[in-house]
Coordinates of C-alpha atoms and ligand atoms in Angstrom, one line a residue:
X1 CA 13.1 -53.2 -51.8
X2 CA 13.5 -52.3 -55.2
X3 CA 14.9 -48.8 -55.0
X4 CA 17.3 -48.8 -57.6
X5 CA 15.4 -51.2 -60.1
X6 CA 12.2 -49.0 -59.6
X7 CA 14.7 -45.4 -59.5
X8 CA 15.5 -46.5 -63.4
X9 CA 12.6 -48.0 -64.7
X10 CA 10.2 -45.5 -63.6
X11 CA 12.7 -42.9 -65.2
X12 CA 12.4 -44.8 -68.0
X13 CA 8.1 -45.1 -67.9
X14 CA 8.1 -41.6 -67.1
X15 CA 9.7 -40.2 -69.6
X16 CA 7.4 -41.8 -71.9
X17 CA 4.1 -41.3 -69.8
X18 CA 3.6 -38.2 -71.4
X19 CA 3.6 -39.0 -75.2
X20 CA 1.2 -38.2 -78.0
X21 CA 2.9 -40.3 -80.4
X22 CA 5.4 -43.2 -80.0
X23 CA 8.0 -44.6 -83.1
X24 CA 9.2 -48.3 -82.9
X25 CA 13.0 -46.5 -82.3
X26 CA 11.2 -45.3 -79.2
X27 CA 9.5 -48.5 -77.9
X28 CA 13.3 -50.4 -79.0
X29 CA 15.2 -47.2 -76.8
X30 CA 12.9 -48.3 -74.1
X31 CA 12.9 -52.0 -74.1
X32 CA 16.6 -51.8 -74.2
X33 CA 16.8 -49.6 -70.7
X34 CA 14.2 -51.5 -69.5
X35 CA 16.5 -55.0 -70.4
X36 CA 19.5 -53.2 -69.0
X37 CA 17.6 -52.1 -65.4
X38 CA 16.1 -55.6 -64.9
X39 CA 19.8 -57.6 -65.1
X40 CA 21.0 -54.5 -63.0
X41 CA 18.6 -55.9 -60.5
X42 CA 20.4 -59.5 -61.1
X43 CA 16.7 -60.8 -63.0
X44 CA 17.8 -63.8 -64.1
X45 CA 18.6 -64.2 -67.8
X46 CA 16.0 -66.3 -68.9
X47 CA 13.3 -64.2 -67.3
X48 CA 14.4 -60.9 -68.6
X49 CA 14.6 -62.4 -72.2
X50 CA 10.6 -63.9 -71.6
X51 CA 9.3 -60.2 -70.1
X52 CA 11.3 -58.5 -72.3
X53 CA 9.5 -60.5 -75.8
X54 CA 6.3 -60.1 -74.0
X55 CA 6.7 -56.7 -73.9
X56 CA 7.6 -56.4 -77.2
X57 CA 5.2 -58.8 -78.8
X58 CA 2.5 -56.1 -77.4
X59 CA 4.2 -52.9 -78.0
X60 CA 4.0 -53.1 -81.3
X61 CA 1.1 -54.5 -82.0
X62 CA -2.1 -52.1 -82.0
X63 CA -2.6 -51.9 -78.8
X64 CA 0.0 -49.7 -77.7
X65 CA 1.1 -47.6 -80.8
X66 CA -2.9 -47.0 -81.9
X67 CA -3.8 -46.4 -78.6
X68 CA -4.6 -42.9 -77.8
X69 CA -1.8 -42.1 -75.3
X70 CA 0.6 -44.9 -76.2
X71 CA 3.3 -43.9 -73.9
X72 CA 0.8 -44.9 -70.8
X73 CA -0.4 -47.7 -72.7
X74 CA 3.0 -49.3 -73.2
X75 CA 3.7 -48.4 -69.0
X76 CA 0.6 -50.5 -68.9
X77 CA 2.0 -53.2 -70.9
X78 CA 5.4 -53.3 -68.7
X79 CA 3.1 -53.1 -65.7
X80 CA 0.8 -56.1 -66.6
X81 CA 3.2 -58.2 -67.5
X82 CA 5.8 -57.7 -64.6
X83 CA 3.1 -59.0 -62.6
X84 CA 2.3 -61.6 -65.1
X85 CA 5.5 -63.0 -64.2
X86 CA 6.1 -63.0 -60.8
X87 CA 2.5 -64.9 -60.7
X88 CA -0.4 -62.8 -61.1
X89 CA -2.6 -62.6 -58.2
X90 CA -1.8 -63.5 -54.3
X91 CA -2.1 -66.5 -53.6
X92 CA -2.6 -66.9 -50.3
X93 CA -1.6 -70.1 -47.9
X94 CA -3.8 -73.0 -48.6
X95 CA -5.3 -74.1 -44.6
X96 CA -8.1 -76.1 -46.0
X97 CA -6.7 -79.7 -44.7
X98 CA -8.0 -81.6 -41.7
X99 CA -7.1 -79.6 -38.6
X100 CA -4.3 -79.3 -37.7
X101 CA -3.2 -77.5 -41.2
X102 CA 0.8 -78.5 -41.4
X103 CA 3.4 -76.0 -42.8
X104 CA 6.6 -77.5 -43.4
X105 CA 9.9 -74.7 -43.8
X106 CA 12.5 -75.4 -45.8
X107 CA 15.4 -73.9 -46.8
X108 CA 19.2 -72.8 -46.1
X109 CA 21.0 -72.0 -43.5
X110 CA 20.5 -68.5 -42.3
X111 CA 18.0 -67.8 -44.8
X112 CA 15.2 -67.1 -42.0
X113 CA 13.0 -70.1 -41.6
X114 CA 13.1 -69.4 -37.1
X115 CA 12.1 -66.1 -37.4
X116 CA 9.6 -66.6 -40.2
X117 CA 8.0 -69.2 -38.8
X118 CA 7.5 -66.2 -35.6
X119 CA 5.9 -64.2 -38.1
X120 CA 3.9 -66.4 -39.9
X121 CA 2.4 -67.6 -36.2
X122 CA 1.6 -63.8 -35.4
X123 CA 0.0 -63.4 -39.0
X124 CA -2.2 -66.5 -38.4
X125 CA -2.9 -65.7 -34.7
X126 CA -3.7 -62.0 -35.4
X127 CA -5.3 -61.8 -38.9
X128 CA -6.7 -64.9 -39.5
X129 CA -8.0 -65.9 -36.3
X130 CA -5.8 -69.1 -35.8
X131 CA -5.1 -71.2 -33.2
X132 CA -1.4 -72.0 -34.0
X133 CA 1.2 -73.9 -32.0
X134 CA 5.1 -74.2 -33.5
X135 CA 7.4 -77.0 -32.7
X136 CA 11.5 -76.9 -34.2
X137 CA 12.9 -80.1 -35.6
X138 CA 16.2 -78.3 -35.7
X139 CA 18.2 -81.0 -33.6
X140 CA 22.1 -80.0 -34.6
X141 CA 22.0 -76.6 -32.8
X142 CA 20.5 -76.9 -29.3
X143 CA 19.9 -73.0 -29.4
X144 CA 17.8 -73.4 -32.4
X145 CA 15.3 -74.7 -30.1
X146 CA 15.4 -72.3 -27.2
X147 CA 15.4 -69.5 -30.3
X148 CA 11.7 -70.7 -31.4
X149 CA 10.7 -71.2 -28.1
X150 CA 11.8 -67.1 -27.5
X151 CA 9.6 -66.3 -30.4
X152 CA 6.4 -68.5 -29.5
X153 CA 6.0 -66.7 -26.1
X154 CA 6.6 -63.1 -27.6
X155 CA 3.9 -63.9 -30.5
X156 CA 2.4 -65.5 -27.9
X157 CA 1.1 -68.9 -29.6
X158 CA 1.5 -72.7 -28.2
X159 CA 5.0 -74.3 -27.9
X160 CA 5.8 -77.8 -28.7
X161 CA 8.9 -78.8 -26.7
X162 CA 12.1 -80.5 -28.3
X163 CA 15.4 -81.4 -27.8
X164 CA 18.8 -81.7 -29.0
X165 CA 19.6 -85.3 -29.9
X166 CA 16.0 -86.3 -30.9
X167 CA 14.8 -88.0 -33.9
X168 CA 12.9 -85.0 -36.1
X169 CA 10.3 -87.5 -37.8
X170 CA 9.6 -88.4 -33.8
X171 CA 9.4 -84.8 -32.7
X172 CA 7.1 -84.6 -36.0
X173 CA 4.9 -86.8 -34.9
X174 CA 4.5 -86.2 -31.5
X175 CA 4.0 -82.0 -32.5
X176 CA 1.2 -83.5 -34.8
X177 CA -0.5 -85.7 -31.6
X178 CA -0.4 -82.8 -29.4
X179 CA -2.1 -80.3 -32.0
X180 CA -4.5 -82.7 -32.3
X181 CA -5.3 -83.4 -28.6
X182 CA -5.2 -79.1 -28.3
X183 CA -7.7 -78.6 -31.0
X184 CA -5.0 -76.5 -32.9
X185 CA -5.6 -75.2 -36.1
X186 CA -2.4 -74.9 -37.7
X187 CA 1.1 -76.4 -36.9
X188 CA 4.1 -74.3 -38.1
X189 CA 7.5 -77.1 -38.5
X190 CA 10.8 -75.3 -38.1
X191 CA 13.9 -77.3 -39.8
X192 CA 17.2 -77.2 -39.9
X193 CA 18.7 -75.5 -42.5
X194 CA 20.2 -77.5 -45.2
X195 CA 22.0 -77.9 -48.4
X196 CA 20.4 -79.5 -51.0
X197 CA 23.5 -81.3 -52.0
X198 CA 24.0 -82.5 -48.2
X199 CA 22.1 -85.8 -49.5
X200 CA 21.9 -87.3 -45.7
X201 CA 20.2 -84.0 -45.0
X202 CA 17.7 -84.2 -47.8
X203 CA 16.7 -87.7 -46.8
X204 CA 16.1 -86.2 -43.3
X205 CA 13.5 -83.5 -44.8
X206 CA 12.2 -85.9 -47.4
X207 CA 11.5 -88.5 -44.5
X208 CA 9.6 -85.5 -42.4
X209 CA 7.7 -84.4 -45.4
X210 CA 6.4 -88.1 -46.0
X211 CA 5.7 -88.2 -42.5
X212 CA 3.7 -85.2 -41.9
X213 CA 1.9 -84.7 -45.1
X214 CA 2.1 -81.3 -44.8
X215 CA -0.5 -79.3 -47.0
X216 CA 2.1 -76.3 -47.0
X217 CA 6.1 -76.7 -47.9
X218 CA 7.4 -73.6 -48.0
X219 CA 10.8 -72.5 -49.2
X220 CA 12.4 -69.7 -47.4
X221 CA 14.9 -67.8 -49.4
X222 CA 17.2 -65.2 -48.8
X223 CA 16.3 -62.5 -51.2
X224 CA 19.8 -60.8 -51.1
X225 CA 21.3 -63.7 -52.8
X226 CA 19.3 -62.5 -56.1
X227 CA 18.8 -64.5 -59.1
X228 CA 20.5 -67.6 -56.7
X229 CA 17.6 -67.1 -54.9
X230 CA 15.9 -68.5 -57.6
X231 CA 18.4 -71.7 -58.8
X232 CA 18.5 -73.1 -54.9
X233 CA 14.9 -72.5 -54.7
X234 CA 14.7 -74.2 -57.7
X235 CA 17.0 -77.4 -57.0
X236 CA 14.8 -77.6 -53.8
X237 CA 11.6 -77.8 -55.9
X238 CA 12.9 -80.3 -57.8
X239 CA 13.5 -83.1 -54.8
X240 CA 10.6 -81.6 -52.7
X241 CA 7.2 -81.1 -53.5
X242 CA 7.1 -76.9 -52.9
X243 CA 4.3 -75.1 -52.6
X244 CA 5.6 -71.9 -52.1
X245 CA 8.1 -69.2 -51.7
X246 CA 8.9 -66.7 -48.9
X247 CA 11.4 -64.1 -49.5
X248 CA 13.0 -63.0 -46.7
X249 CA 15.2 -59.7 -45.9
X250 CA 13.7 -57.7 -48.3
X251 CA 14.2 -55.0 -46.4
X252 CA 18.3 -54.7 -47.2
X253 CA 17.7 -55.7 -50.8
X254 CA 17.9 -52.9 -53.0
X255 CA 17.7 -54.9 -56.2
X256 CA 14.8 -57.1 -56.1
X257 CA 16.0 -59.8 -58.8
X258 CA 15.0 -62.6 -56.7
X259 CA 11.6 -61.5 -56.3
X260 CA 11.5 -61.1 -59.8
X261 CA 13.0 -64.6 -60.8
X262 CA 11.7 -67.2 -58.3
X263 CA 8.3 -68.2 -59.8
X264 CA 9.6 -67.9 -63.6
X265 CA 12.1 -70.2 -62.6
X266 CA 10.7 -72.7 -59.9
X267 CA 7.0 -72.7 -61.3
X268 CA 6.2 -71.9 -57.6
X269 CA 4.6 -68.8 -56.4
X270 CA 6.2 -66.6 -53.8
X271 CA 3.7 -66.3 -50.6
X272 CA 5.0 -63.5 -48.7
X273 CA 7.8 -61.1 -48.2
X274 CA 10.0 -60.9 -44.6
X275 CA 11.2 -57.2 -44.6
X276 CA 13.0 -57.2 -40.8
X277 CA 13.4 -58.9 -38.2
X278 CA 10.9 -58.1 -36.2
X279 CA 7.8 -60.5 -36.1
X280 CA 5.3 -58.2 -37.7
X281 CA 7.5 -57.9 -40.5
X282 CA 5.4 -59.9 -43.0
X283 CA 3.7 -59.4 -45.9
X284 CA 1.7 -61.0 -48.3
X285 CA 2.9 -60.7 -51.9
X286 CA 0.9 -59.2 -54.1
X287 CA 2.3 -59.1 -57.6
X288 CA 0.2 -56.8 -58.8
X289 CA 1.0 -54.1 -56.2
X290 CA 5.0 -55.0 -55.9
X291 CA 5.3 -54.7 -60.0
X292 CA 3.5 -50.7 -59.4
X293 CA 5.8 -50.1 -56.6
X294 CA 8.6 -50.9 -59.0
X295 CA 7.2 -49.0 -61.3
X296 CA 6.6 -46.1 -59.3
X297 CA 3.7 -46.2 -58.9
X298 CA 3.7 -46.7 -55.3
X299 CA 2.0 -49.5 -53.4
X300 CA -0.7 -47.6 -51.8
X301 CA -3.3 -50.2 -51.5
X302 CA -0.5 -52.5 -48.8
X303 CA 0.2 -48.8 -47.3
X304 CA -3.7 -47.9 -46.6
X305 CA -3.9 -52.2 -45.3
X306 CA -1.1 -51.8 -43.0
X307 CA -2.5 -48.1 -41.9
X308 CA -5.7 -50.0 -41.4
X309 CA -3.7 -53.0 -39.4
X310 CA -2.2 -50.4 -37.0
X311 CA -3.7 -47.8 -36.6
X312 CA -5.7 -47.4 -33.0
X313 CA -9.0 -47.1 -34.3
X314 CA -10.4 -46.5 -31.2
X315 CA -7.9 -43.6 -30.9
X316 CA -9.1 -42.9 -34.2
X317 CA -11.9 -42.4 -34.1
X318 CA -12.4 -40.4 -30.9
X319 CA -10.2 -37.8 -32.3
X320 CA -12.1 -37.8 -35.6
X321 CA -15.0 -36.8 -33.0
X322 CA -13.5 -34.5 -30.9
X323 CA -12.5 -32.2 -34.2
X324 CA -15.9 -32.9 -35.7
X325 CA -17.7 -31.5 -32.0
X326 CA -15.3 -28.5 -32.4
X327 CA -13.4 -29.5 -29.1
X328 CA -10.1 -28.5 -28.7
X329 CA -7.4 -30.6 -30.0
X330 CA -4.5 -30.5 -27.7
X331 CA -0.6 -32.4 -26.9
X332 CA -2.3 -35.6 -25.8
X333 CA -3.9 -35.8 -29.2
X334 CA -1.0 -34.8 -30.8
X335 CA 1.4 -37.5 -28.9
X336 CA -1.3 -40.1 -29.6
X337 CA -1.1 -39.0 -33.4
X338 CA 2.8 -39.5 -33.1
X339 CA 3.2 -42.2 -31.2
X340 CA 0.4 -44.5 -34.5
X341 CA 2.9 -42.9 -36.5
X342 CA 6.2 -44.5 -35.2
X343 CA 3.8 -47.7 -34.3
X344 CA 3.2 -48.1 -38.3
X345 CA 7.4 -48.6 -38.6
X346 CA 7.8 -44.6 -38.3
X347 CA 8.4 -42.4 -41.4
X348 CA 10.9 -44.6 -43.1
X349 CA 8.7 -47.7 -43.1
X350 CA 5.8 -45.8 -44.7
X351 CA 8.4 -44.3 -47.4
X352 CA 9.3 -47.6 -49.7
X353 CA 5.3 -47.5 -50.2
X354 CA 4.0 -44.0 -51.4
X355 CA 4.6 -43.5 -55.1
X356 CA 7.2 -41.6 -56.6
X357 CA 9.3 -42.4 -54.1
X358 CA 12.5 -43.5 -56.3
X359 CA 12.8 -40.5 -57.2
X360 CA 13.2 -38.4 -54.0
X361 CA 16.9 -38.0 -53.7
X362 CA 18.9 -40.4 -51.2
X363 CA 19.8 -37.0 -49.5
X364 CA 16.3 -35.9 -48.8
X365 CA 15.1 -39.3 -47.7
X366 CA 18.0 -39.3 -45.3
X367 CA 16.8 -36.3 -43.5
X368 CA 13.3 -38.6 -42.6
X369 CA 14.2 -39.7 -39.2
X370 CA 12.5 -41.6 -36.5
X371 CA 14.3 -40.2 -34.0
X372 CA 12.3 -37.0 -34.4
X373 CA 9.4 -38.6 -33.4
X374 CA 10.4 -40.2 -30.5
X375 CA 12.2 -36.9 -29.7
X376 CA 8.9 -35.1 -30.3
X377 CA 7.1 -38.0 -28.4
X378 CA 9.7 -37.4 -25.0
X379 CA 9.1 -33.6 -25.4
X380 CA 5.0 -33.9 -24.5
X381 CA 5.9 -36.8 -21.9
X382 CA 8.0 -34.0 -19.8
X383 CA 5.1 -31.7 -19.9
X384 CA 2.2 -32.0 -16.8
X385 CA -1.0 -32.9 -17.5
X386 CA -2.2 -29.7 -17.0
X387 CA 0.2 -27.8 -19.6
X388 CA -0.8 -30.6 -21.9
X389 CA -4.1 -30.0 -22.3
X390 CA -3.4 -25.8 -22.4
X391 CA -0.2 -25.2 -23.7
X392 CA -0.7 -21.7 -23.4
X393 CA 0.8 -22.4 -20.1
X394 CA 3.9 -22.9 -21.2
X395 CA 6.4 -20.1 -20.0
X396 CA 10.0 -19.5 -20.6
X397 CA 11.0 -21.4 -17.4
X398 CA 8.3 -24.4 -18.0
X399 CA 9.9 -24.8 -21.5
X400 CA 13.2 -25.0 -19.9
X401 CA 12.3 -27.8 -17.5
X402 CA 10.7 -29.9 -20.3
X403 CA 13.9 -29.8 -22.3
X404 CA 15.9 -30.6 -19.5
X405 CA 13.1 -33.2 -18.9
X406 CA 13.2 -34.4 -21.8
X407 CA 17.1 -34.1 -22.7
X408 CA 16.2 -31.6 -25.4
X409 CA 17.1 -27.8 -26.0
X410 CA 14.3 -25.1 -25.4
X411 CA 14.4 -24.4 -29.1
X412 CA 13.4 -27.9 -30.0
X413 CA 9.9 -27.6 -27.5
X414 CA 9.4 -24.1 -29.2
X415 CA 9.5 -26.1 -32.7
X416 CA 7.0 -28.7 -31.2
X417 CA 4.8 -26.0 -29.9
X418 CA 5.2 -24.4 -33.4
X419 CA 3.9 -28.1 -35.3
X420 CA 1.4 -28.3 -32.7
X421 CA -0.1 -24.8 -33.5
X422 CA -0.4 -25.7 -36.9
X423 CA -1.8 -29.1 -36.6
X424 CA -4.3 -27.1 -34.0
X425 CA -5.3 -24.5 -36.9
X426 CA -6.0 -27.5 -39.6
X427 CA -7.8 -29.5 -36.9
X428 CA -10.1 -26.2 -36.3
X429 CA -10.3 -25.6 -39.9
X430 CA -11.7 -28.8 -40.2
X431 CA -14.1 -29.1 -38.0
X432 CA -15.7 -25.5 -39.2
X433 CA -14.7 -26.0 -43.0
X434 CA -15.7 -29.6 -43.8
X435 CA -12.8 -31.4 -45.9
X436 CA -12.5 -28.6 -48.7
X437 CA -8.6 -28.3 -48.8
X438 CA -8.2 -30.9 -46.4
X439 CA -5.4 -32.4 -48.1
X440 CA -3.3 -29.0 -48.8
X441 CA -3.7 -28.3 -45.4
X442 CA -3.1 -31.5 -44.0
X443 CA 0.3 -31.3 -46.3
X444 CA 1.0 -28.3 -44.7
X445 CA 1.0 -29.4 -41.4
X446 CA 3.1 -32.4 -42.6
X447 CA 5.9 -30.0 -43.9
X448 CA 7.0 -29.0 -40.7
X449 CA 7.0 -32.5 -39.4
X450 CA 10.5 -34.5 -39.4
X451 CA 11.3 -33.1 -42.5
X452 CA 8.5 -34.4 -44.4
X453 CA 8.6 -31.6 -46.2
X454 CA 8.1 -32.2 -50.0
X455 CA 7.3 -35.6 -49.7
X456 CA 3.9 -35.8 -50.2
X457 CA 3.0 -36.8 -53.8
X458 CA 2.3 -33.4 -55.8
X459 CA -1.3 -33.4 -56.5
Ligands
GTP1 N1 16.6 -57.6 -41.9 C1 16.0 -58.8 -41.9 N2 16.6 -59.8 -41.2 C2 16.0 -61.0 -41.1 C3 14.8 -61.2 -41.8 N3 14.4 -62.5 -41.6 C4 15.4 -63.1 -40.8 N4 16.3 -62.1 -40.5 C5 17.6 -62.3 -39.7 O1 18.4 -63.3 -40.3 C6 19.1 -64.0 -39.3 C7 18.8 -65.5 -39.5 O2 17.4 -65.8 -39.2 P1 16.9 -67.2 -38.7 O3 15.5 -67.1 -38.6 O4 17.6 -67.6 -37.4 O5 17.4 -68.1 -39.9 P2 17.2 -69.7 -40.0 O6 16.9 -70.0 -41.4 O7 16.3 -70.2 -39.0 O8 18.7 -70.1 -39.7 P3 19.2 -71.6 -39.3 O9 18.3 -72.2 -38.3 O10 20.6 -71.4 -38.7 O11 19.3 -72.4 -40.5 C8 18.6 -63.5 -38.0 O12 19.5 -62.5 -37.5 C9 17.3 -62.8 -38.3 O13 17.0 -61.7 -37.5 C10 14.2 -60.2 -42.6 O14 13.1 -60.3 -43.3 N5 14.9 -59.0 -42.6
MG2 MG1 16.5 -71.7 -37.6

């Protein structure tokens, strides 16, 4: 998300980073790109004119132009108050309600309350320890049902049957009976999705709110749809109590204005970002750490929490202890090493997160490609256990059958043997030369990887 908003305003930051001195001509240059990048983004009006004198109120003033490097301090400025705006800190989902906790989604059609409510059950289940069952009150479409039901047994969380042609406040209910009786700690409510001029429709979601109380109404929002992201979330807030936002399909939206608008507008704070389609695609939203990302600054603290999230510690950490014993690292360490790689969303995932990002050319970033990886990945799986674990082994005719094996050419298992060699070297270094040019080496090994060359942030 972002990429074009962050491309232009961290041009813009950048090129004042660097100053000794700043003029007010400078600081209007600047305001006036910035101004011009955010309604690129589609920002809403009103919310560019608010950042934009909050900015300026500050840049003025002491702070930035008697400040000792004023070009950083007015980044800082930009910085603090982007996040200002979209809300400040996380806030996270309020659960503190007699058991079970009700989440209520809301929002239009299409906009991805089935598939977030998937998510959000994963999220609970896995990182907060829940015990979560879901239950669809989406009675027009019969396969609306059978869809939530698909997602509850992949996530694997509790089910609550429904059916076309019933009476959602009933199905309500009964959901609410049978988390009770299962000792469930939250209870995720899918709806159809509605328009909030469709008044019969309204009533219906009105009538489910008064009926489950829920302590959570969230609004699920396409983020695509840009500053209109923000208005329908808006005319939603206004005939249902919200309590929060989740903006969904991040992951195709290059412009990011509705993540900039919704809680300027709505008063309500977004809670978490969908970016795919796949059920671990959720994150919380951090305002702090998406307003550095557009900055490009990169969002390193969500990239080291998902690393943390996904990473096979146990894998981990063996390695870590075979290199620090002085063992030999071999293709089974190195598959295992690809394969967390690929597990954390591949290269391209990781990207969108590492700073400076915005400015690597769309032609380099195109040459990242998972497909390496799982090419890499096939290449080891042709090999025997034994050439595995001594690759030495490897002959002309053995490299032959793993390509064929693998559906490769020979040249592309003599570049694997080739990455392997030098992750081999850093791994000895290692564990003889403690950490002392860990990181140069470390990017070294990286260059010849899937084209990660010159990716790594210069240092
Ligand atoms: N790329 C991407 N696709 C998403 C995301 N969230 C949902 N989708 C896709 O959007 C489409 C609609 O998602 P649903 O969850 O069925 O939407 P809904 O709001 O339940 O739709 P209705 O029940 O028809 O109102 C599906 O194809 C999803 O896979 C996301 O964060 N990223
Ligand atoms: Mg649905």
């Amino acid at each position: 998300m972002f990429e074009s908003l962050s491309q232009r305003l961290s041009e813009t930051v950048n090129r004042l980073r660097g100053r000794g001195r700043l003029t007010e001509e400078n600081i209007r240059e600047t305001l006036r790109e910035v101004r011009i990048a955010l309604l690129e983004a589609d920002v809403a009006l009103p919310v560019v004119k608010a950042l934009i004198e909050r900015v300026k109120v500050r840049a003025v003033g002491q702070e930035v132009l008697k400040s000792l490097s004023p070009g950083q301090a007015l980044v800082k400025v930009v910085s603090d108050e982007l996040t200002t705006l979209m809300g400040a800190a996380n806030t996270e989902l309020n659960l503190a309600a007699q058991p079970p906790a009700i989440v209520l989604m809301a929002g239009l059609q299409g906009a991805g309350k089935t598939t977030t409510v998937g998510k959000l059950a994963r999220f609970l289940k896995e990182r907060k320890k829940k015990r979560v069952m879901v239950v669809s009150c989406d009675v027009y479409r019969p396969a609306a049902i059978e869809q939530l039901r698909t997602l509850a047994a992949q996530v694997d969380v509790s089910f609550f049957p429904s059916e076309a042609g019933q009476d959602p406040v009933a199905i309500a209910k009964a959901a609410v009976a049978a988390a009770r009786r299962e000792v469930i700690d939250v209870l995720l409510v899918d709806t159809a999705g509605r328009l909030h001029v469709d008044e019969a429709m309204m009533g219906e979601i009105k009538a489910l709110h008064g009926a489950l109380d829920p302590i959570e109404t969230l609004f699920v929002v396409d983020s695509m749809t840009g500053q209109d992201a923000a208005n329908v979330a808006k005319a939603f807030a206004d005939a249902l109590p919200l309590t929060g936002v989740v903006l969904t399909k991040t992951d195709g939206d290059a412009r990011g204005g509705a993540a900039l608008s919704v809680r300027y507008i709505t008063g309500r704070p977004i809670k978490f970002l969908g970016a795919g389609e796949k059920s671990d695609a959720l994150e919380p939203f951090h305002p702090d750490r998406v307003a550095q990302r557009i900055l490009g600054m990169g969002d390193v603290l969500s990239l080291v929490e998902e690393v943390e999230r996904k990473v096979d510690q146990e894998k981990a950490q063996k390695l870590a202890e075979k290199v620090i014993k002085g063992k030999r690292f071999d293709l089974n360490d190195m598959r295992d090493q690809l394969e967390q790689m690929s597990n954390m969303g591949g290269l391209a995932g990781l990207m969108d997160k590492l700073p400076g990002m915005s400015s690597i050319p769309d032609s380099v970033k195109s040459k990242v490609n998972d497909n390496e990886l799982k090419r890499m990945v096939a290449i080891i799986g042709s090999m025997t256990k034994k050439e595995r674990r001594h690759p030495d082994l490897l002959n002309g005719s053995r490299k032959a059958r793993v390509a064929r094996g693998s559906g490769t050419q020979p040249a592309d298992v003599n570049r694997l043997l080739k990455q392997f060699m030098q992750m081999e070297k850093m791994m000895s270094k290692l564990s003889k030369g403690g950490s002392k040019g860990l990181l140069r080496q470390m990017r070294g090994a990286m260059k010849g990887m899937g084209g990660m060359g010159g990716m790594m942030p210069p240092r």
